[in-house]
CSV table of C-alpha atoms and ligand atoms in Angstrom, one decimal:
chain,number,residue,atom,x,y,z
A,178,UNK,CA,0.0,0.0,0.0
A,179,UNK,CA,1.7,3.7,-0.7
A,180,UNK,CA,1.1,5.3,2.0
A,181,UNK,CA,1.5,9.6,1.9
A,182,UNK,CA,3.5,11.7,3.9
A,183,UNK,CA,1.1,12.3,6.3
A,184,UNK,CA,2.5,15.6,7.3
A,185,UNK,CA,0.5,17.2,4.5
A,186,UNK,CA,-2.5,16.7,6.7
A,187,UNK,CA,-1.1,19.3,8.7
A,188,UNK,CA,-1.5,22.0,6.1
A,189,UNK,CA,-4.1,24.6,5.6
A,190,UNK,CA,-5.9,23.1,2.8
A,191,UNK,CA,-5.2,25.5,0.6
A,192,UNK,CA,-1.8,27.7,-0.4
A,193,UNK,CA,-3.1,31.6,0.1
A,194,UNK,CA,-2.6,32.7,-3.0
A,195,UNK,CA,-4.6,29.9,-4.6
A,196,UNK,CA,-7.3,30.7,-2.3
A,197,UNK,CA,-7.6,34.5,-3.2
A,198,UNK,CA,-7.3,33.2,-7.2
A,199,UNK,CA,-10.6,31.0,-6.5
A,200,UNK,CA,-12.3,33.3,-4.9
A,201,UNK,CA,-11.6,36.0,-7.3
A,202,UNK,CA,-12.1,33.2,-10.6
A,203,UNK,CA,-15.6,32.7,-8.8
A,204,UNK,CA,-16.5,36.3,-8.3
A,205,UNK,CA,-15.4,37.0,-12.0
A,206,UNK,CA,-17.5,34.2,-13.0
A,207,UNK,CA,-20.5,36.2,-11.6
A,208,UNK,CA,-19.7,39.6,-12.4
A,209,UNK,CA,-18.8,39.0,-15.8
A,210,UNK,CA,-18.9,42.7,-16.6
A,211,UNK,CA,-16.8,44.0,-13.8
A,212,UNK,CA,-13.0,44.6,-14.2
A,213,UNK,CA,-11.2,43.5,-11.9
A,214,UNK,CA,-8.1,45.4,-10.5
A,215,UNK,CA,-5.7,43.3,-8.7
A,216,UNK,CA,-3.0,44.9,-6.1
A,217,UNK,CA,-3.4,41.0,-4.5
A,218,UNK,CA,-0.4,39.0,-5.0
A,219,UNK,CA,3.2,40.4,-5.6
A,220,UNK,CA,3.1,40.1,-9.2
A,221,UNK,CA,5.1,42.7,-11.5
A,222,UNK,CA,2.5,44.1,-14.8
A,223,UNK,CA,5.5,46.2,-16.5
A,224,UNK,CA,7.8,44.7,-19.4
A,225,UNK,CA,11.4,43.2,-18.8
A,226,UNK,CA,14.0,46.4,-19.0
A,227,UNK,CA,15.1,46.9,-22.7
A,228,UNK,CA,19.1,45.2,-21.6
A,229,UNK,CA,17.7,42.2,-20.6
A,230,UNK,CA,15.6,41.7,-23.9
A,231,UNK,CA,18.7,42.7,-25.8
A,232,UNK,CA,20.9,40.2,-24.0
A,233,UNK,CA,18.3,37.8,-24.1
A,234,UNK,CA,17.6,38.1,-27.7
A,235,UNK,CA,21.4,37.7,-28.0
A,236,UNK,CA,21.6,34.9,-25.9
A,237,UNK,CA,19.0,32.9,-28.1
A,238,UNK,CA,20.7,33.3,-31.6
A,239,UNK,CA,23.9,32.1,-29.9
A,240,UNK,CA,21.8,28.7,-28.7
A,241,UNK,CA,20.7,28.6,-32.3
A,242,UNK,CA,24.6,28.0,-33.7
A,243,UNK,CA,26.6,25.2,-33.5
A,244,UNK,CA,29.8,26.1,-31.7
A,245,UNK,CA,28.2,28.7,-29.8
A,246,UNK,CA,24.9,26.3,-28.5
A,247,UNK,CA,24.9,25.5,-24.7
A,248,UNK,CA,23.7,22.4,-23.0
A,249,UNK,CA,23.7,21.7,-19.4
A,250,UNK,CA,25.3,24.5,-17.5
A,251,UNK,CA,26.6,24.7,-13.9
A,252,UNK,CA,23.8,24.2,-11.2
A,253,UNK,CA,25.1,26.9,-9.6
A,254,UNK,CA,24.9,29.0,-12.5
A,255,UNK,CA,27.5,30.6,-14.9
A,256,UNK,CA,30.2,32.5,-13.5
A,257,UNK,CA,29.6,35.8,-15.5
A,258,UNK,CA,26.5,36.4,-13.5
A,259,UNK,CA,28.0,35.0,-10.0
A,260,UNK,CA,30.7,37.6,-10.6
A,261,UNK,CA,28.3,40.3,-11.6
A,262,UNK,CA,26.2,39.5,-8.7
A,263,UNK,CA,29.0,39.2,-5.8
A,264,UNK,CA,30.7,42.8,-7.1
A,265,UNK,CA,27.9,44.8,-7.6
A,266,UNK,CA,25.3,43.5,-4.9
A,267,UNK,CA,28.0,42.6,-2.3
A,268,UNK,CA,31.4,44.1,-2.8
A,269,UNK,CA,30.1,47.3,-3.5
A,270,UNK,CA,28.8,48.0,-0.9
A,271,UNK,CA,31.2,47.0,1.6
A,272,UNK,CA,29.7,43.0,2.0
A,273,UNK,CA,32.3,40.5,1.7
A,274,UNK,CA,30.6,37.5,-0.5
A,275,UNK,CA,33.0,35.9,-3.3
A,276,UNK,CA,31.1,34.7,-6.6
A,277,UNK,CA,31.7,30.9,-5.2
A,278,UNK,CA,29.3,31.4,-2.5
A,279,UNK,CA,26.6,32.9,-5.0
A,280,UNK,CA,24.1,29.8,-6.5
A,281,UNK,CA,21.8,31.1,-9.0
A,282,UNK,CA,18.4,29.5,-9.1
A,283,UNK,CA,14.9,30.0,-11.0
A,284,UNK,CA,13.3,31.2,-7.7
A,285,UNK,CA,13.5,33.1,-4.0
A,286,UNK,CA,10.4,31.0,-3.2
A,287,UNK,CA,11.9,27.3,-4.3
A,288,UNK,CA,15.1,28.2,-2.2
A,289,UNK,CA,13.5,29.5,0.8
A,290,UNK,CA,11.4,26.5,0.0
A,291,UNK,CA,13.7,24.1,-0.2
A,292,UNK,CA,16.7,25.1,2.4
A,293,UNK,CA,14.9,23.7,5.3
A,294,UNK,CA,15.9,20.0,4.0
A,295,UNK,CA,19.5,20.2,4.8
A,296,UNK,CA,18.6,20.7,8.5
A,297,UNK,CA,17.8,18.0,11.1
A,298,UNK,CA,14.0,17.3,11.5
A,299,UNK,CA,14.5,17.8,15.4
A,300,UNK,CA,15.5,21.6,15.5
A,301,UNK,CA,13.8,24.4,16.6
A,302,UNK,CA,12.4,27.0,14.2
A,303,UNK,CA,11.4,30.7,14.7
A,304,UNK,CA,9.2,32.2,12.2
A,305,UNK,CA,7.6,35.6,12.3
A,306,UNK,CA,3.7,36.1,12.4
A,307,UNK,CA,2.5,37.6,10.0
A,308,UNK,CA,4.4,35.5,7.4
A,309,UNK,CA,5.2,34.6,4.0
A,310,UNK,CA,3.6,31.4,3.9
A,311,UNK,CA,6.3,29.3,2.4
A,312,UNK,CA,8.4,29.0,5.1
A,313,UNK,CA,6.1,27.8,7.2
A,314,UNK,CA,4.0,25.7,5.0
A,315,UNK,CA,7.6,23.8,4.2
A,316,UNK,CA,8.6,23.0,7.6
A,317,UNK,CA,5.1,21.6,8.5
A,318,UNK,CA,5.5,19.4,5.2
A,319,UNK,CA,8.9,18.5,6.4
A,320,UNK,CA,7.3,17.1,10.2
A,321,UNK,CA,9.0,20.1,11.8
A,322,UNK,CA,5.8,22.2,13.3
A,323,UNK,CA,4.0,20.1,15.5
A,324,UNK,CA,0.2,19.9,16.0
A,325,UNK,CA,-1.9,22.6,14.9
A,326,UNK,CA,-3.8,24.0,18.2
A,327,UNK,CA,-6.1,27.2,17.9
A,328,UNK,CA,-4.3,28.3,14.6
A,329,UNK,CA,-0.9,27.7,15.8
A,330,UNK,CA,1.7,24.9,15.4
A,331,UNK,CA,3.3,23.6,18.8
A,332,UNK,CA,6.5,23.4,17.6
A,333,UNK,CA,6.8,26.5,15.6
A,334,UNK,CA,8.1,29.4,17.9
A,335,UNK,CA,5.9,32.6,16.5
A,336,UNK,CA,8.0,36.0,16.1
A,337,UNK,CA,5.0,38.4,16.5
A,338,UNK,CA,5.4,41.3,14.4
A,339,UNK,CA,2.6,43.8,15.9
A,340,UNK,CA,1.9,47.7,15.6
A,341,UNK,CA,3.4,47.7,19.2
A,342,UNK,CA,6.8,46.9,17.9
A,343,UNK,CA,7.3,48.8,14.8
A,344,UNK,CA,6.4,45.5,13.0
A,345,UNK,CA,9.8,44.1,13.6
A,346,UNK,CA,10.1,41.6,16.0
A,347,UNK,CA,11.5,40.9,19.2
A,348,UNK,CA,14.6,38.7,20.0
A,349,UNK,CA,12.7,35.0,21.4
A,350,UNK,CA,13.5,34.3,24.6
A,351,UNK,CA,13.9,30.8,24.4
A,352,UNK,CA,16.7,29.2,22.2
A,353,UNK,CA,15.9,28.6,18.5
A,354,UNK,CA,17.9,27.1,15.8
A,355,UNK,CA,16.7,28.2,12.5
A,356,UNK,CA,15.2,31.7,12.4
A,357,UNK,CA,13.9,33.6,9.2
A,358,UNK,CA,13.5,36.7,8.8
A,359,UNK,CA,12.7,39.0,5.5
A,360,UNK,CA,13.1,42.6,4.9
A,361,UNK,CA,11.8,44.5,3.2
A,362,UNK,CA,8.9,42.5,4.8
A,363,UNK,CA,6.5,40.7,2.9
A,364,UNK,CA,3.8,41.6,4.1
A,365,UNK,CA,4.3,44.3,6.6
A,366,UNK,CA,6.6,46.5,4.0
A,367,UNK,CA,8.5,47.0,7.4
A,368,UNK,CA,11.7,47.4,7.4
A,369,UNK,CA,14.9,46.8,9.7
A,370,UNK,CA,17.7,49.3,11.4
A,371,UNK,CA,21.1,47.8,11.3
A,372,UNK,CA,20.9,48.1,15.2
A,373,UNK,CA,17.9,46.1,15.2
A,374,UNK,CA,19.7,43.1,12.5
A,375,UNK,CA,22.8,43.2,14.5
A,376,UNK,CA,21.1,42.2,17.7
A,377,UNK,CA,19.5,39.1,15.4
A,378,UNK,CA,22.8,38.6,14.0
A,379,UNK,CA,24.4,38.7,17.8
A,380,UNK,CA,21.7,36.1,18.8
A,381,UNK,CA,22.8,34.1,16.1
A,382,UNK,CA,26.1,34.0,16.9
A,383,UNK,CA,25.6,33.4,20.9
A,384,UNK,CA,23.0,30.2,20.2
A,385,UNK,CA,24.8,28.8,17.3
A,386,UNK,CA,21.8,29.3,14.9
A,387,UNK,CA,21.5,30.4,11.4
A,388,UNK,CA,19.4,33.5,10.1
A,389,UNK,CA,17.7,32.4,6.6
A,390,UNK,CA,17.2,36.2,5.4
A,391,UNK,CA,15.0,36.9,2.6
A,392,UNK,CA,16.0,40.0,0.8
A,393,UNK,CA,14.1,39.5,-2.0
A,394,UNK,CA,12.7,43.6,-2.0
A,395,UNK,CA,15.9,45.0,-1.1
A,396,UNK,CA,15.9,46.8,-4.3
A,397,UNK,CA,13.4,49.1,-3.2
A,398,UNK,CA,15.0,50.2,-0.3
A,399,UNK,CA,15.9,54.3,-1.1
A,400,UNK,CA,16.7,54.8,2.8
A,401,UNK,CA,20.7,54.6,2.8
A,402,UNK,CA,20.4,53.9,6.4
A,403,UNK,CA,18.8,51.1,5.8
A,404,UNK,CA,20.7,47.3,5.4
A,405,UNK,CA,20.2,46.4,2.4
A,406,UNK,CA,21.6,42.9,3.1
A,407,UNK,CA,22.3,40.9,6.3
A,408,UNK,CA,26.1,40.8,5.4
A,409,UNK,CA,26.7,44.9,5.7
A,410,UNK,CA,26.5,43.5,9.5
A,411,UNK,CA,29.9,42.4,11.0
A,412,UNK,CA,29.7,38.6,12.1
A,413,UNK,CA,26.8,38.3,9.8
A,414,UNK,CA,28.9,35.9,7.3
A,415,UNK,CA,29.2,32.6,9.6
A,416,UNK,CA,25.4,32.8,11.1
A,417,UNK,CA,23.4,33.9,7.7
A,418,UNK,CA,22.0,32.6,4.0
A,419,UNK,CA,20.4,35.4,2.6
A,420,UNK,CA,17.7,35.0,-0.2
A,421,UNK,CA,17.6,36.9,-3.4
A,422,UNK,CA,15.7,37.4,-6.6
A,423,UNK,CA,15.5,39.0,-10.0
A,424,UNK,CA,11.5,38.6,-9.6
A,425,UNK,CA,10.6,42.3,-8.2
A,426,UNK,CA,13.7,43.6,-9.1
A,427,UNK,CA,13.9,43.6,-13.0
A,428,UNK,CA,10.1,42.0,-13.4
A,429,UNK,CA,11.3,38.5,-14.0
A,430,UNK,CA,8.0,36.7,-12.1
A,431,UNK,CA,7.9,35.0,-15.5
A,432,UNK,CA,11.2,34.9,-16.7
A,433,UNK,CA,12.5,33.1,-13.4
A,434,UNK,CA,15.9,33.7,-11.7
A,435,UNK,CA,16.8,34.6,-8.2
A,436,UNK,CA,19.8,33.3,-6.0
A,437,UNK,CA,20.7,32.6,-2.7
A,438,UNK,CA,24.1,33.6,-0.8
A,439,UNK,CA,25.8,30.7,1.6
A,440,UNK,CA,28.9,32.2,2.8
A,441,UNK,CA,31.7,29.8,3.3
A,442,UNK,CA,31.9,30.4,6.9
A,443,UNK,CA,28.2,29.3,7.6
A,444,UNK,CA,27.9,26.5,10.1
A,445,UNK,CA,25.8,24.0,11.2
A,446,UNK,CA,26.7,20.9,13.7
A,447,UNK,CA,26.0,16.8,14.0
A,448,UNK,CA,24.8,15.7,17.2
A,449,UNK,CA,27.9,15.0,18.2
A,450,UNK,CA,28.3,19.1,18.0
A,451,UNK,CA,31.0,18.8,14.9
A,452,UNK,CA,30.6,21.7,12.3
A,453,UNK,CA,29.6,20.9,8.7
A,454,UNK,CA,29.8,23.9,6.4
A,455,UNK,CA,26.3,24.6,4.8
A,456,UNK,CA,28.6,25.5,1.6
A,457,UNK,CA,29.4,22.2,0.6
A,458,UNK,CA,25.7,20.6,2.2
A,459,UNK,CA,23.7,23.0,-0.3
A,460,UNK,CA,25.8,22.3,-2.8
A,461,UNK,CA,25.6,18.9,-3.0
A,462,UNK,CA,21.3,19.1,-2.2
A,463,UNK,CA,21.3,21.5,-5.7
A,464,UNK,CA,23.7,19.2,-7.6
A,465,UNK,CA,21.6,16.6,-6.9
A,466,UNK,CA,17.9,17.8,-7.2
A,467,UNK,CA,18.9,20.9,-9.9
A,468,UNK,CA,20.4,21.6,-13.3
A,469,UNK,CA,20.2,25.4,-13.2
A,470,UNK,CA,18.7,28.6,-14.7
A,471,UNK,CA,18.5,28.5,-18.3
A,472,UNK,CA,21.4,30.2,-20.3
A,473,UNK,CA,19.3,32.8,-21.6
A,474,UNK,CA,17.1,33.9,-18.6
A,475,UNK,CA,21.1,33.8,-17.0
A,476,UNK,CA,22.3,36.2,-19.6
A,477,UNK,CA,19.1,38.6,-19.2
A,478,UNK,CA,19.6,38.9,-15.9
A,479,UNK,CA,23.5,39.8,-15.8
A,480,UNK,CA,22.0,42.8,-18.0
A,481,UNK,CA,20.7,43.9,-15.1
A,482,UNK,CA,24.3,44.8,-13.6
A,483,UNK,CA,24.9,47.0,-17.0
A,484,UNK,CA,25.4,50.6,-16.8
A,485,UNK,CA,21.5,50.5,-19.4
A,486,UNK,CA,20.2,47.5,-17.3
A,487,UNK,CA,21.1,49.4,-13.8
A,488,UNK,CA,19.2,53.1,-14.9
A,489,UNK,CA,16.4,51.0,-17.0
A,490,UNK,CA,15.8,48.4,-13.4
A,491,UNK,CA,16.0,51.9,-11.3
A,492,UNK,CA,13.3,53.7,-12.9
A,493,UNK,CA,11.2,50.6,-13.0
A,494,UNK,CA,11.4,50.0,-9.2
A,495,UNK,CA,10.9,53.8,-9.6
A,496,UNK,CA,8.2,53.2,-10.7
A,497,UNK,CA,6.2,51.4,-8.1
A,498,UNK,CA,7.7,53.0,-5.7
A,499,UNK,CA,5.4,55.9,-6.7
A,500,UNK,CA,2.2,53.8,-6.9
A,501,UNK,CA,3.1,52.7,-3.6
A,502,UNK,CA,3.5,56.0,-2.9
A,503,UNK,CA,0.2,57.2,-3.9
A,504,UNK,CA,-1.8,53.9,-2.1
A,505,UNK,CA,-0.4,55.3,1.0
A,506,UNK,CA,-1.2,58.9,1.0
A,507,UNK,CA,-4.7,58.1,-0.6
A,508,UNK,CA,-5.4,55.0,2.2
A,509,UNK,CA,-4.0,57.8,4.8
A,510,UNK,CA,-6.4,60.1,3.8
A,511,UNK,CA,-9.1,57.6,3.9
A,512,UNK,CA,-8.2,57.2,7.8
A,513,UNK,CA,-6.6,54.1,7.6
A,514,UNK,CA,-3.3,53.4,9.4
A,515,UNK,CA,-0.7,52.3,7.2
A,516,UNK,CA,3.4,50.7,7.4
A,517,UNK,CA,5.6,49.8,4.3
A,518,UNK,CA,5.1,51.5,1.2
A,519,UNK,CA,8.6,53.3,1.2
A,520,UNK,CA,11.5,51.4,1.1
A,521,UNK,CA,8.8,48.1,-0.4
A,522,UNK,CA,6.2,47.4,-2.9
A,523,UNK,CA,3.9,46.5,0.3
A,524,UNK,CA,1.4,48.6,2.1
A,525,UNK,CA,0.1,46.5,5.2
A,526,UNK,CA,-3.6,48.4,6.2
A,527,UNK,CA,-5.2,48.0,9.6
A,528,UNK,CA,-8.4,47.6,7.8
A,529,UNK,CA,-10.5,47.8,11.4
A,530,UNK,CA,-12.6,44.6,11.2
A,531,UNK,CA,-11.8,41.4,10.1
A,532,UNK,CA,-9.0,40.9,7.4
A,533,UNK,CA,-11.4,38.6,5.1
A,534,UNK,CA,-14.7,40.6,5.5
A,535,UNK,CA,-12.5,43.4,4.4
A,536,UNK,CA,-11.1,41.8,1.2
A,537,UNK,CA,-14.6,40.4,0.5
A,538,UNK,CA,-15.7,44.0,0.2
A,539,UNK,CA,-13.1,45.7,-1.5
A,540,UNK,CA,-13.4,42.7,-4.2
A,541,UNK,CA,-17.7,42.7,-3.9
A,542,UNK,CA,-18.2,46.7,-3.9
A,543,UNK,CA,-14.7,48.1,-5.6
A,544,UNK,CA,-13.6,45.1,-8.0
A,545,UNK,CA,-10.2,45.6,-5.6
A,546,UNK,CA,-8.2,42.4,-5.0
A,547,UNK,CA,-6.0,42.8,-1.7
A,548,UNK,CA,-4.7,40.1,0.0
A,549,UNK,CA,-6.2,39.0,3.6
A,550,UNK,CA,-4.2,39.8,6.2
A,551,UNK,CA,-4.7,36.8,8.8
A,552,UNK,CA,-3.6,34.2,5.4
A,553,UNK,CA,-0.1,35.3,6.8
A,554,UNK,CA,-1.2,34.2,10.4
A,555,UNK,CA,-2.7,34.9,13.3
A,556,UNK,CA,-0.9,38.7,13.8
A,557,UNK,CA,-2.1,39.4,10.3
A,558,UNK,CA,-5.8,39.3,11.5
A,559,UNK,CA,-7.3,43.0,11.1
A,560,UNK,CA,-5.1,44.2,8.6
A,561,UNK,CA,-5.1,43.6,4.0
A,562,UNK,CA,-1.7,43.9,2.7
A,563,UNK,CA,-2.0,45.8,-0.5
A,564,UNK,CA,0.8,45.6,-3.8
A,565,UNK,CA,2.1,48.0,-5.6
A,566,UNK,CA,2.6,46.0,-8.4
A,567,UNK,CA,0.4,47.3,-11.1
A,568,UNK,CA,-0.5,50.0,-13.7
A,569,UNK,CA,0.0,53.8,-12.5
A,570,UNK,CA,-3.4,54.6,-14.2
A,571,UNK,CA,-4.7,50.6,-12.5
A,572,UNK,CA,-3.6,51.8,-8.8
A,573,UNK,CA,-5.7,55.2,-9.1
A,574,UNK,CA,-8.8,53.6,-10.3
A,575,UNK,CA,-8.8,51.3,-7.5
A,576,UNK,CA,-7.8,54.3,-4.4
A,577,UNK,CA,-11.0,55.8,-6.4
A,578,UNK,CA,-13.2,52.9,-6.0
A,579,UNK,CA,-11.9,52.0,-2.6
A,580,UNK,CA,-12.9,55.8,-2.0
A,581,UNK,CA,-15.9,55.6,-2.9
A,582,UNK,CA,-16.8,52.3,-1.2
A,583,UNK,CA,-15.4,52.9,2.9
B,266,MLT,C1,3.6,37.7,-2.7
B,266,MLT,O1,2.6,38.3,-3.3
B,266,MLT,O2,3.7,37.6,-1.5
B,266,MLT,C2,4.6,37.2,-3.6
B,266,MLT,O3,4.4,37.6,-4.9
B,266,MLT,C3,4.6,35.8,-3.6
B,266,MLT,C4,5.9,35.2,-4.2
B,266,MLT,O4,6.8,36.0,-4.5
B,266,MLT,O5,5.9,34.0,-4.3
């Protein structure tokens, strides 16, 4: 008999953002005549910056000639764009991350996804409230959370990011292994002092745990006193992975390529306390299990480090910086309280009742998709988070028909 890997019973029974596409399919299906406007899910609505259709035009006529063709490519991606990555993300701005420790991948949500596999079963695991749901949803699938009780894993230790905190949260104070943290938040568009990351990183270093960072909306940070990755913090290299992606950055949410950074120095121990260096134990996991990012979508995205690619990707994040921009001040002036929406793509709304009733009647009276709240947990009750990520001339009709509906 095959039997199932029972933790899957554990799970919500459906991933968020499938849930708000159903419910959206099914309210299309009755509303035939009502355009949608969707500032739900993360997802970029403005074509690929002209250098990275160049390059990948390019790119494509050389897999079309013989002597020029490539097959099978590194899994941990060509060196050009581990070289373009580690000088002009890292070494620029003071981080020390060589192009070895640099593995390109077709995704920030398969590698925060899959990291959790190299690590035993048995550890303990800190992840904030509200959250991206991946990183939870992969350590229940993986046996790690425990029993579900009132709408909380027994296992899990919550990091509650409230209004009362800034929306960043506190140090636990218990000892936890494994702790992720992501900033430019998704969903709270908070962001984090380097005061505030060096304490995590000081924790870190103190309990012998690793920080999984996902930096995946640093690009939009315009704050210079802001961190725009965990490594501009001393010590940072031996206790951190940090989580890129190309997604948000240069609009690649179809194109697919992202990376994630595993300093040599990174650590994690046997039970017998010896040190294995996560290095050569995510290496082996993406030999194994992956055959890399496509030439081309590799060459598009090394446009992005190009003196065109850099001004074209700047005036896109630009861009919706100034949509964000403009839900904030218009959701402000509706009364609503409001974080992110500088420095990230996110607006996170204390939407004053409950997070689904809300999102039911932006979608049943303004055609508005947001996206609930409390489907990033129990913290995220009361508020919508609402994207950036659409037309200019999109993001006003909706502040008008959310205007005219609360
Ligand atoms: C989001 O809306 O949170 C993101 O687009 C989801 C993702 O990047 O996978």
């Amino acid at each position: 008999m095959i039997r199932i890997n029972e933790n899957y019973l554990n799970l919500k029974a459906s991933y968020l953002f499938s849930e708000i596409a159903r419910r959206v399919s099914s309210f299309q299906e009755k509303n035939p005549g009502k355009k949608v406007i969707k500032l739900g899910i993360g997802d970029v609505t403005r074509p690929l910056p002209g250098a990275c259709i160049s390059a990948l035009h390019a790119a494509v006529d050389e897999m079309s000639a013989q002597g020029t063709f490539y097959g099978y490519g590194p899994e941990q991606g060509y060196a050009f764009l581990r070289e373009a990555i580690a000088e002009n993300d890292f070494r620029s701005r003071g981080a020390d991350i060589s192009a070895d420790e640099i593995f390109i991948s077709d995704g920030a949500k398969c590698d925060t996804a899959n990291i959790q596999e190299i690590f035993a079963r048995d550890i303990r695991v800190a992840i904030p409230d509200p959250v991206y749901p991946v990183y939870l949803d992969t350590n229940i699938m993986a046996g790690r959370a425990g029993d579900l009780s009132d709408g909380r894993y027994g296992n899990i230790v919550y990091l509650e990011s409230t209004a009362g905190n800034g929306f960043v949260p506190e140090l636990p104070r218990e000892k936890v292994d494994l702790i992720y943290l992501c900033f430019p938040n998704n969903p709270t568009g908070a962001t984090i002092t380097r005061d505030r990351l060096s304490r995590w990183v000081d924790y870190a270093r103190e309990n012998r745990a690793l920080i999984l960072y996902d930096a995946a909306y640093e690009a939009f940070i315009r704050d210079d006193a802001i961190p725009r990755s965990i490594y501009e913090i001393p010590g940072a290299r031996e206790v951190a992975i940090e989580f890129r992606s190309f997604s948000k950055t240069a609009g690649f949410t179809g194109l697919r390529c992202a990376f994630t950074v595993v300093p040599r120095d990174c650590a994690a121990y046997d039970t017998s306390g010896c040190a294995h260096l996560l290095h050569g134990l995510w290496n082996r996991r993406q030999t194994t299990k992956f055959n890399g990012v496509s030439y081309p979508v590799q060459r598009a995205a090394a446009a992005v480090y190009t003196e065109e690619g850099r001004a074209q990707v700047r005036s896109l994040i630009d861009y919706y910086l100034n949509n964000a921009g403009h839900i904030l001040n218009k959701l402000k002036g509706f009364g609503y309280s409001c974080v992110g929406g500088d420095n990230s793509p996110y607006i996170w709304v204390d939407a004053k009742t409950d997070s689904w009733e809300f999102f039911d009647l932006l979608l049943e009276k303004a055609g508005v998709v947001c996206t609930p709240g409390a489907g990033f947990g129990r913290c995220g009750q009361g508020y919508v988070r609402i994207s950036a990520f659409n037309d200019l001339e999109r993001v006003v009709e909706a502040m008008e028909r959310i205007g005219g509906t609360i």
